[in-house]
Amino acid sequence: MNLFQSVTSALDNTLASDPTAVIFGEDVAFGGVFRCTVGLRDKYGKDRVFNTPLCEQGIVGFGIGVAVTGATAIAEIQFADYIFPAFDQIVNEAAKYRYRSGNLFDCGKLTIRAPWGCVGHGSLYHSQSPEAFFAHCPGIKVVIPRGPVQAKGLLLSCIADMNPCIFFEPKILYRAAVDQVPVEAYTIPLSQADVLQEGSDVTLVAWGTQVHVMREVATMAQEKLGVSCEVIDLQTILPWDIDTVCKSVAKTGRLLISHEAPVTGGFASEISSTVQEECFLNLEAPIRRVCGYDTPFPHIFEPFYIPDKWKCFEAIKRMINY
Amino acid sequence: MDRQGNIINPSQDPQLPKETVLNYYQKMTLLNTMDRILYESQRQGRISFYMTNYGEEGTHIGSASALDPNDLVFGQYREAGVLMYRGFPLDLFMAQCYANADDLGKGRQMPVHYGCKDLNFVTISSPLATQIPQAVGAAYAFKRQNMNRAVICYFGEGAASEGDAHAGFNFSATLECPLIFFCRNNGYAISTPTNEQYRGDGIAARGPGYGMLSIRVDGNDVFAVYNATKEARRRAVAENQPFLIEAMTYRIGHHSTSDDSSAYRSVDEVNYWDKQDHPISRLRHYMTARGWWSEDDERSWRKQSRKTVMEAFEKAEKRLKPNPELLFTDVYDEMIPTLNKQKESMWRHVQQYKEHYPVDLYEK
């Protein structure tokens, strides 16, 4: 399966096993603009897979309401770039529902899925990576998979989790990445980073598409510099797996974090300062962040904007020679 | 009924039995008594904040009584009478306002942000109109459950200007949800009069634009509110469609204890509604004309209701606040490791500097 098919498979498993589950958003009925919901309406009925009016604040507010009754609500926001009209419903409402009511009410059965990340030509509003805006919001979980196997397992965990979750799907991988994905349901735990490759000289942390960049960089560093990199896919942005990252840095003594989103206020800042607090005595070089620049995401300049393997490679070279 | 409590058109008389009408009156006046005492307690600095319901008691009781107890209520913040009608104890109103250890909300929200799972009253939050699309989602889920349940969603005419109101109206119509939108049009959103809020014919006139059945009622007439809500509920559930009720009323009190409304409206205007056209006095006229209520009844009920409110008040004031540890729970369903660390760090710190923290006021 490719990534969009693994998402469909996760949604299919959910609708089959949970009669309360509903899927809704803009254009999901005919299969979705990225084909993630193809066939589900025919299989499960139009009261379970349906289009909403074009209004993101309504979609999330509606989803919260469904979840408040205890039913499973899977909302789709067409692009992560258009999640901001629902920011109030997510930050002030979904995230705080359980806390403010003393656990009388909650919207834990809500999952919001949204295509995410750069796509080569998406420009300002089809390329954004807004995870750091949400990382500052206690009460929600934010999850990003790197491939089809992770997408299905992590999405099923989000849907089953008793907290409102935002699941960002790297849209450049919808058709690109292909894995052997189990047809039946399985879960991958949230708040657990995945160590893809063990190493001893530098820790590389990323999520989503950028994990693949990091793997390539690790190979380059080994071949060209003889440097052994440990590659970690963070997978869950909030609440994130501090232990796995710190354990790795305590061993390697160096840390490079990379994300597509702009550097200032990006989630790498949070990782960096936490690791610095926890691993001060182990660090042999300043922690490096290789991220998007502090500009809107540009159209024709995308190749110069993204934190590609050459930018990451150069950062490793400097850390080793520090 | 008119302002003297006379039924204008007998065919519209709901002919509610005496006990029901007395219950209406007692719930409205009990709310009024609680409002007066809690308003004063805020003036004295005993609670941090309060919002009264003066002049809108009829909208709460009239609508609440037309619902099924299983119907789910989403409110704004000026609908305490709905909870009162459903039997929410005075002790719990007070516990919430005092944020003491009995508060179901664990002392986390500002006063008047009530909620009750057992009475199907969804916890109030401050951001305006956010509950409107949420109520639609809940109504959609009820429709799928097919359990003969409706949702009612209250909001003010100011909140109706939010984008979420537009979202909720439109979603409810296109997705065919068993839902009653209940707008309390009291003329003001804090200091903003309605001519700065909208230029159309109020809120009710927007309903048909969304394909929604709509009606405007006299919000100071508890029977008119009851009749409209009853029929709206019947049709909402039977036909799976939303219904919009706009209750015209007047906000007699200040917006909140943080507001002095004399800065933007005249005392004469307020007095008119308080003295000439009040939902409580109107119902009292109705009862008096039928010989159901006398001056003596009034005196003894006033005394009795004041006593019960004061007892709850004093009890709530004496009670300790919740354990500070509850600052950290319910952020997620389970305590996450970082929060656990922060909790331990708080306790270590408070232990070290305990003379600087009000630890004795909190449960241990």
XYZ file of C-alpha atoms in Angstrom:
686
model
C 0.000 0.000 0.000
C 1.047 3.588 -0.488
C 0.354 6.123 2.244
C -3.112 7.194 1.092
C -4.158 3.565 0.794
C -2.904 2.781 4.280
C -4.964 5.701 5.606
C -8.033 4.310 3.843
C -7.276 0.912 5.330
C -7.111 2.360 8.860
C -10.398 4.200 8.327
C -11.971 1.052 6.888
C -10.917 -1.003 9.936
C -12.355 1.688 12.224
C -15.741 1.939 10.515
C -15.982 -1.849 10.493
C -15.264 -2.305 14.188
C -16.839 0.849 15.683
C -20.484 1.463 14.700
C -20.398 4.974 16.208
C -17.509 6.128 13.992
C -18.185 8.808 11.364
C -15.888 10.496 8.815
C -16.602 14.002 7.532
C -15.037 17.051 5.978
C -14.836 18.837 2.649
C -15.171 16.460 -0.323
C -14.648 13.220 1.590
C -17.805 11.592 0.148
C -16.458 10.956 -3.374
C -13.163 9.729 -1.962
C -11.350 12.898 -0.987
C -9.038 15.159 -2.980
C -6.147 12.829 -2.023
C -8.195 9.600 -2.413
C -7.952 8.766 1.308
C -11.665 7.961 1.703
C -12.324 6.151 -1.597
C -15.027 3.506 -1.340
C -15.843 4.085 2.324
C -19.158 5.832 1.713
C -20.366 2.995 -0.523
C -19.309 0.429 2.030
C -20.566 2.098 5.225
C -23.329 4.486 4.204
C -23.830 8.168 3.668
C -24.652 8.857 7.292
C -21.149 7.670 8.245
C -19.008 9.195 5.476
C -20.298 12.603 4.414
C -19.427 16.029 3.094
C -19.774 19.095 5.297
C -20.195 22.700 4.212
C -16.896 24.422 3.418
C -16.075 25.772 6.882
C -13.149 24.520 8.960
C -14.271 25.998 12.287
C -17.581 24.236 11.743
C -15.900 20.919 10.926
C -13.881 20.853 14.132
C -16.720 22.236 16.295
C -19.048 19.621 14.816
C -16.478 16.884 15.459
C -16.111 17.948 19.077
C -19.881 17.730 19.485
C -20.004 14.213 18.040
C -17.198 13.174 20.385
C -18.900 14.748 23.422
C -21.681 12.167 23.020
C -19.083 9.388 23.085
C -19.157 8.618 19.359
C -15.952 8.402 17.320
C -15.435 11.494 15.150
C -12.824 11.537 12.383
C -12.662 15.001 10.853
C -10.652 15.896 7.782
C -9.152 19.333 7.164
C -8.293 19.450 3.462
C -4.818 20.958 3.943
C -2.976 21.617 7.217
C -2.652 25.180 5.890
C -6.426 25.611 6.361
C -6.583 24.348 9.934
C -6.127 27.875 11.308
C -9.833 28.873 11.057
C -10.386 25.986 13.500
C -7.545 27.040 15.811
C -10.000 28.412 18.387
C -12.059 25.199 18.419
C -8.883 23.120 18.750
C -6.948 25.201 21.294
C -9.705 26.741 23.426
C -12.245 23.960 23.137
C -11.008 20.468 22.155
C -7.787 20.682 24.158
C -9.454 22.033 27.300
C -12.747 20.110 27.325
C -11.817 17.439 29.838
C -9.793 19.696 32.101
C -12.258 22.556 32.392
C -15.227 20.279 33.084
C -13.431 18.316 35.806
C -13.702 15.267 33.518
C -17.514 15.490 33.362
C -17.280 15.898 29.593
C -14.540 15.215 27.077
C -13.973 15.003 23.337
C -11.384 12.246 23.500
C -12.985 10.396 20.583
C -12.087 13.186 18.138
C -9.311 12.764 15.573
C -8.475 15.479 13.042
C -6.551 14.336 9.942
C -4.882 16.786 7.597
C -2.446 16.591 4.659
C 0.826 18.259 5.697
C 4.248 19.369 4.540
C 5.854 20.509 1.326
C 4.903 18.969 -1.988
C 7.311 20.544 -4.478
C 5.065 23.312 -5.749
C 2.523 23.965 -2.995
C 3.675 27.487 -2.286
C 2.292 29.309 0.758
C -0.959 27.453 1.383
C -0.393 23.862 0.311
C 2.967 23.292 2.017
C 2.729 24.318 5.652
C 3.905 22.350 8.675
C 1.950 23.894 11.564
C 2.809 21.341 14.288
C 4.669 23.833 16.496
C 1.574 26.028 16.825
C -0.186 23.042 18.369
C 2.789 21.837 20.412
C 2.197 24.835 22.700
C -1.286 23.591 23.546
C -1.701 21.191 26.497
C -4.576 18.728 26.037
C -4.129 17.591 22.445
C -1.833 15.053 20.823
C -0.020 15.757 17.569
C 1.210 12.835 15.489
C 3.077 12.626 12.148
C 3.990 9.350 10.382
C 6.905 8.812 7.982
C 5.405 6.066 5.800
C 2.414 3.799 5.105
C 3.067 1.277 7.914
C 3.474 4.040 10.488
C 0.519 5.982 9.066
C -1.922 3.157 9.607
C -0.638 2.091 13.017
C -0.374 5.622 14.370
C -3.709 6.718 12.913
C -5.458 3.745 14.528
C -3.809 4.713 17.813
C -5.030 8.310 17.433
C -8.571 7.137 16.738
C -8.515 4.782 19.735
C -6.824 7.299 22.039
C -9.097 8.968 24.594
C -7.696 12.420 23.830
C -8.293 14.720 20.850
C -5.544 14.025 18.299
C -4.271 15.852 15.234
C -2.813 13.493 12.652
C -0.711 15.142 9.942
C -0.208 13.122 6.759
C 2.892 14.053 4.692
C 1.135 14.569 1.374
C 4.294 14.219 -0.720
C 4.315 10.587 0.444
C 0.659 9.813 -0.363
C 1.672 8.117 -3.626
C 5.462 7.998 -3.289
C 6.038 5.637 -0.390
C 4.962 1.991 -0.699
C 5.166 -0.577 2.127
C 3.825 -3.993 2.962
C 0.957 -2.954 5.249
C -1.149 -5.451 7.211
C -4.774 -5.396 6.059
C -6.077 -6.003 9.565
C -5.950 -3.388 12.330
C -2.806 -2.842 14.411
C -1.517 0.047 16.488
C 1.794 1.809 17.007
C 2.046 3.512 20.404
C 1.841 7.313 20.651
C 4.495 9.365 22.429
C 7.166 6.852 21.435
C 9.994 7.785 19.125
C 11.357 5.161 16.751
C 15.116 4.599 16.537
C 15.544 3.668 12.874
C 19.271 3.337 12.829
C 21.694 3.068 15.715
C 24.870 5.126 15.701
C 27.522 6.480 18.041
C 28.694 9.930 16.897
C 25.601 12.096 16.224
C 21.867 11.867 16.948
C 19.589 12.976 14.113
C 15.970 13.739 15.010
C 13.182 14.449 12.514
C 9.586 13.493 11.669
C 7.440 13.050 8.581
C 9.197 13.281 5.225
C 12.293 14.765 6.823
C 13.070 11.356 8.382
C 13.915 10.102 4.896
C 16.215 13.074 4.363
C 17.929 12.226 7.652
C 18.470 8.601 6.647
C 20.133 9.727 3.462
C 22.255 12.201 5.383
C 23.298 9.441 7.768
C 24.505 7.350 4.820
C 26.361 10.346 3.373
C 27.986 11.084 6.731
C 29.122 7.476 7.043
C 30.497 7.325 3.513
C 32.082 10.746 3.229
C 33.069 11.474 6.834
C 33.138 8.093 8.543
C 30.610 9.454 11.024
C 28.123 7.083 12.678
C 24.638 8.629 12.969
C 21.718 7.504 15.099
C 18.483 8.333 13.271
C 15.315 8.896 15.306
C 11.785 9.423 14.001
C 10.002 11.375 16.730
C 6.522 10.325 15.426
C 4.581 12.118 18.174
C 5.191 15.849 18.553
C 3.024 16.242 21.646
C 3.495 14.725 24.203
C 6.929 13.847 22.822
C 9.317 11.046 23.803
C 11.954 12.900 25.816
C 13.528 9.718 27.171
C 14.431 8.138 23.840
C 15.975 11.333 22.482
C 17.925 12.120 25.656
C 19.170 8.571 25.985
C 20.502 8.774 22.449
C 22.186 12.142 22.973
C 23.739 10.973 26.239
C 25.426 8.281 24.129
C 26.411 10.300 21.034
C 27.058 13.710 22.603
C 25.756 15.541 19.538
C 22.296 16.397 18.269
C 20.953 17.649 14.968
C 17.208 18.352 14.685
C 15.635 19.102 11.336
C 12.136 20.136 10.257
C 10.522 21.802 7.270
C 8.722 24.421 9.368
C 10.409 27.788 10.053
C 13.179 27.710 12.630
C 11.972 30.422 15.031
C 9.430 28.926 17.396
C 9.671 25.601 15.580
C 9.452 22.379 17.579
C 13.235 21.896 17.301
C 13.600 24.731 19.837
C 11.652 22.729 22.390
C 13.690 19.574 21.770
C 16.926 21.508 21.807
C 16.350 23.280 25.114
C 15.052 20.144 26.812
C 18.056 18.090 25.695
C 20.371 20.874 26.799
C 18.778 20.795 30.270
C 18.874 17.030 30.538
C 22.167 16.227 28.801
C 24.386 19.242 29.531
C 27.329 17.146 30.696
C 27.128 14.848 27.666
C 27.002 17.484 24.946
C 30.238 17.927 23.015
C 28.966 20.509 20.530
C 26.102 23.009 20.361
C 22.817 21.458 19.283
C 22.105 22.304 15.654
C 18.716 23.041 14.097
C 18.419 22.777 10.319
C 14.951 24.019 9.458
C 12.939 26.126 7.048
C 13.838 29.793 6.956
C 11.731 32.357 8.798
C 9.743 33.239 5.687
C 6.410 32.118 4.278
C 6.777 28.946 2.190
C 7.709 30.145 -1.331
C 6.653 28.811 -4.723
C 9.546 28.931 -7.182
C 12.208 29.065 -4.446
C 11.203 25.802 -2.762
C 14.508 24.012 -3.589
C 16.403 26.761 -1.789
C 13.978 26.947 1.126
C 13.764 23.360 2.359
C 16.312 21.898 4.836
C 17.617 19.376 2.316
C 20.311 16.731 2.766
C 23.153 19.051 1.805
C 22.200 21.574 4.479
C 21.953 18.773 7.045
C 25.205 17.207 5.869
C 27.053 20.502 6.281
C 25.659 20.852 9.803
C 26.992 17.408 10.741
C 30.406 18.236 9.330
C 30.610 21.335 11.504
C 29.404 19.528 14.614
C 32.043 16.842 14.208
C 34.777 19.424 13.756
C 33.552 21.631 16.584
C -50.130 36.561 28.067
C -50.031 40.322 28.373
C -48.072 42.305 30.949
C -50.839 41.856 33.490
C -50.699 38.080 33.147
C -53.902 37.758 31.100
C -54.028 35.097 28.405
C -54.546 36.973 25.134
C -55.657 34.060 22.963
C -57.218 31.089 24.793
C -56.380 28.707 21.948
C -52.699 29.337 22.680
C -53.012 28.763 26.420
C -50.855 25.751 27.339
C -53.167 25.292 30.345
C -50.397 24.123 32.591
C -51.529 22.748 35.948
C -51.135 24.825 39.085
C -48.185 22.794 40.418
C -46.279 23.307 37.192
C -46.851 27.045 37.198
C -45.919 27.324 40.877
C -42.757 25.393 40.131
C -41.960 27.818 37.286
C -42.406 30.737 39.613
C -40.391 29.245 42.424
C -37.505 28.306 40.135
C -37.434 31.793 38.586
C -37.525 33.534 41.947
C -35.035 31.146 43.520
C -32.625 31.940 40.688
C -33.298 35.632 41.285
C -32.564 35.262 44.991
C -29.354 33.340 44.301
C -28.343 36.039 41.809
C -28.820 38.808 44.363
C -26.813 37.038 47.036
C -23.961 35.992 44.765
C -23.844 39.414 43.125
C -23.445 40.994 46.554
C -20.868 38.414 47.563
C -18.783 39.409 44.567
C -19.121 43.087 45.518
C -17.720 42.105 48.896
C -14.829 40.257 47.296
C -15.967 36.844 48.500
C -16.145 35.371 45.005
C -14.072 36.681 42.101
C -16.767 37.123 39.460
C -20.478 36.758 38.807
C -23.075 37.193 36.057
C -26.735 37.651 36.965
C -29.759 36.460 35.002
C -32.074 39.424 35.761
C -34.869 39.731 33.241
C -34.100 36.496 31.422
C -35.409 34.005 33.964
C -38.499 33.373 31.821
C -36.458 32.272 28.807
C -34.621 29.673 30.896
C -37.555 28.132 32.732
C -39.993 28.280 29.812
C -37.613 26.513 27.450
C -36.198 24.031 29.965
C -39.683 22.862 30.917
C -40.525 22.105 27.276
C -37.587 19.735 26.914
C -37.136 16.111 27.781
C -34.679 15.655 30.691
C -32.511 13.541 28.368
C -32.125 16.383 25.885
C -28.602 17.740 25.896
C -28.097 21.418 26.716
C -25.276 23.578 25.370
C -25.265 27.080 26.828
C -23.399 30.364 26.773
C -23.265 31.447 30.447
C -26.565 33.241 31.179
C -28.737 30.132 31.383
C -28.399 29.100 35.032
C -32.194 28.806 35.205
C -32.062 25.764 32.925
C -29.889 23.963 35.456
C -32.069 25.270 38.268
C -35.135 23.846 36.532
C -33.432 20.473 36.109
C -32.730 20.304 39.835
C -29.081 21.302 40.102
C -28.568 21.764 43.860
C -27.822 25.210 45.287
C -24.795 23.668 46.975
C -23.264 22.869 43.591
C -23.972 26.319 42.119
C -22.184 27.770 45.107
C -19.394 25.197 45.025
C -18.621 26.195 41.448
C -18.630 29.927 42.210
C -16.461 29.431 45.291
C -14.323 26.838 43.483
C -14.348 24.722 46.591
C -13.660 21.013 46.987
C -17.288 20.127 46.159
C -17.138 21.736 42.713
C -17.723 19.122 40.000
C -15.385 21.177 37.807
C -12.570 20.894 40.388
C -12.219 24.642 40.796
C -10.595 25.199 37.422
C -12.981 27.612 35.748
C -14.260 31.068 36.611
C -17.581 31.383 38.464
C -20.863 30.665 36.598
C -19.136 28.147 34.285
C -21.431 25.364 35.440
C -21.710 21.860 34.037
C -23.511 18.682 35.034
C -23.204 15.316 33.344
C -26.173 13.787 35.169
C -28.464 16.652 34.150
C -27.207 16.672 30.540
C -25.893 20.228 30.796
C -22.576 20.559 28.965
C -19.951 22.531 30.868
C -19.940 26.228 29.972
C -16.823 27.846 28.493
C -15.992 31.511 27.968
C -15.234 31.649 24.204
C -18.491 32.826 22.661
C -20.446 30.734 20.166
C -17.988 27.824 20.162
C -20.781 25.646 21.545
C -22.992 26.266 18.501
C -21.317 23.921 15.961
C -20.578 21.523 18.828
C -24.280 21.269 19.607
C -24.854 20.396 15.950
C -22.330 17.539 16.137
C -23.999 16.192 19.271
C -27.425 16.397 17.592
C -26.053 14.530 14.565
C -24.762 11.762 16.851
C -28.167 11.600 18.579
C -29.898 11.262 15.236
C -27.703 8.245 14.442
C -28.434 6.730 17.863
C -32.137 7.090 17.165
C -32.964 7.496 20.857
C -35.526 10.308 20.550
C -33.130 12.867 21.962
C -32.794 16.497 20.943
C -30.151 19.115 21.612
C -30.809 22.712 22.620
C -28.169 25.372 22.169
C -28.440 28.797 23.836
C -26.527 31.925 22.827
C -26.920 35.693 22.966
C -27.554 37.997 20.010
C -23.946 39.195 20.253
C -22.551 35.679 20.040
C -24.679 35.193 16.914
C -22.209 37.502 15.131
C -19.377 34.989 15.552
C -18.296 32.824 12.637
C -19.170 29.721 14.660
C -22.850 30.748 14.646
C -22.809 30.780 10.859
C -21.047 27.416 10.865
C -23.539 25.868 13.242
C -26.675 27.143 11.475
C -25.474 25.957 8.089
C -24.200 22.548 9.242
C -27.399 21.834 11.176
C -29.549 22.456 8.108
C -27.431 20.597 5.528
C -26.832 17.655 7.878
C -30.442 17.579 9.132
C -29.939 17.627 12.885
C -32.573 17.451 15.663
C -31.623 20.687 17.324
C -33.147 23.867 18.762
C -31.096 27.050 18.539
C -32.292 29.390 21.275
C -31.145 32.985 20.933
C -31.538 35.311 23.904
C -31.804 38.722 22.280
C -31.489 41.030 25.290
C -30.500 44.151 23.397
C -26.865 44.369 24.447
C -23.582 42.542 24.105
C -21.775 44.153 27.061
C -21.982 47.823 25.944
C -22.806 47.209 22.292
C -26.462 47.833 21.405
C -28.044 45.714 18.683
C -27.912 48.506 16.090
C -24.143 48.080 16.200
C -24.482 44.279 16.208
C -26.593 43.793 13.067
C -28.723 45.673 10.551
C -31.062 42.870 9.550
C -34.311 41.975 11.298
C -32.657 40.465 14.368
C -31.485 36.883 14.519
C -34.753 35.094 13.637
C -34.699 36.616 10.145
C -31.421 34.820 9.425
C -32.962 31.380 9.958
C -34.819 31.079 6.647
C -31.617 32.014 4.791
C -30.168 28.774 6.112
C -33.327 26.827 5.354
C -34.278 26.725 9.005
C -37.717 27.081 10.582
C -37.632 30.152 12.792
C -39.811 31.980 15.281
C -39.561 35.052 17.503
C -41.149 35.029 20.943
C -41.678 37.403 23.835
C -38.904 36.249 26.165
C -40.641 37.768 29.170
C -43.637 35.505 28.633
C -42.775 32.113 30.052
C -45.772 30.491 28.318
C -44.828 31.844 24.907
C -41.304 30.496 25.394
C -42.691 27.155 26.560
C -45.077 26.822 23.603
C -42.427 27.664 21.012
C -39.834 25.339 22.511
C -42.309 22.498 22.897
C -43.327 22.618 19.245
C -39.756 23.148 18.060
C -38.633 20.120 20.026
C -41.449 17.983 18.669
C -40.662 18.847 15.083
C -36.873 18.776 15.487
C -36.982 15.177 16.682
C -39.775 13.975 14.406
C -38.369 15.549 11.255
C -34.636 15.708 12.014
C -34.350 19.368 11.319
C -33.098 22.392 13.225
C -35.347 25.096 14.617
C -34.399 28.677 15.559
C -36.122 30.516 18.400
C -35.308 34.156 19.065
C -36.556 35.259 22.482
C -36.788 39.037 22.746
C -35.925 40.174 26.245
C -33.904 42.794 28.077
C -30.711 42.448 30.106
C -31.765 44.170 33.306
C -28.545 43.591 35.225
C -25.040 44.635 34.352
C -23.276 42.407 31.834
C -21.200 41.024 34.696
C -19.675 42.126 37.980
C -16.826 43.624 35.945
C -19.195 45.977 34.130
C -21.106 49.139 35.093
C -23.893 49.362 32.540
C -24.844 52.933 33.524
C -21.815 53.964 31.456
C -23.699 53.183 28.249
C -27.459 53.096 28.938
C -29.974 55.051 31.000
C -31.406 54.062 34.360
C -34.892 54.884 33.005
C -34.509 52.295 30.287
C -33.497 49.619 32.790
C -36.254 50.592 35.192
C -38.892 50.265 32.521
C -38.112 46.596 31.962
C -37.537 45.855 35.620
C -40.811 47.438 36.783
C -43.177 47.285 33.791
C -42.267 44.142 31.913
C -40.526 41.489 33.946
C -40.998 37.727 33.413
C -41.342 37.097 37.149
C -43.927 39.784 37.874
C -45.890 38.802 34.778
C -46.181 35.195 35.929
C -47.077 36.400 39.400
C -49.992 38.409 37.972
C -51.158 35.274 36.204
C -51.010 33.225 39.398
C -52.627 35.901 41.556
C -55.560 36.238 39.150
C -56.220 32.530 39.556
C -55.986 32.665 43.318
C -52.883 30.434 43.219
C -50.609 32.909 44.963
C -51.120 35.488 47.701
C -49.086 38.177 49.416
C -48.560 35.760 52.270
C -47.317 33.050 49.940
C -44.946 35.587 48.454
C -43.605 36.695 51.832
C -43.047 33.208 53.152
C -41.517 31.966 49.896
C -39.153 34.941 49.767
C -38.089 34.211 53.303
C -37.707 30.509 52.733
C -35.795 30.826 49.465
C -33.482 33.407 50.972
C -32.796 31.102 53.877
C -31.951 28.097 51.690
C -29.677 30.190 49.493
C -27.897 31.679 52.521
C -27.400 28.246 54.041
C -25.799 26.938 50.854
C -23.779 30.125 50.608
C -22.344 29.853 54.101
C -21.596 26.189 53.671
C -19.775 26.812 50.401
C -17.723 29.618 51.872
C -16.464 27.500 54.746
C -15.401 24.625 52.553
C -11.727 24.104 51.663
C -10.481 24.504 48.092
C -9.591 21.354 46.106
C -6.182 19.728 46.497
C -3.632 21.712 44.403
C -2.667 18.444 42.770
C -5.881 18.740 40.738
C -4.105 21.468 38.799
C -2.403 18.674 36.874
C -5.074 16.031 36.287
C -7.545 15.766 33.365
C -5.271 17.630 30.930
C -5.162 14.231 29.254
C -7.106 11.144 30.281
C -3.922 9.874 31.893
C -1.109 11.752 33.598
C 1.741 12.128 31.114
C 5.366 11.882 32.351
C 6.214 15.561 31.859
C 3.166 16.641 33.851
C 4.006 14.183 36.572
C 7.462 15.747 36.832
C 5.973 19.225 36.926
C 3.607 18.154 39.686
C 6.446 16.773 41.781
C 8.461 19.890 41.154
C 5.571 22.073 42.318
C 5.235 20.116 45.559
C 8.969 20.256 46.254
C 8.893 23.994 45.738
C 5.782 24.592 47.830
C 7.251 22.469 50.601
C 10.349 24.645 50.626
C 8.507 27.964 50.468
C 5.227 27.002 52.130
C 4.858 30.268 54.056
C 4.427 32.015 50.690
C 1.527 29.830 49.500
C -2.050 29.587 50.841
C -1.717 25.851 51.574
C -4.075 25.908 54.570
C -7.038 26.894 52.370
C -6.686 23.753 50.256
C -7.477 20.124 50.876
C -4.547 17.866 51.560
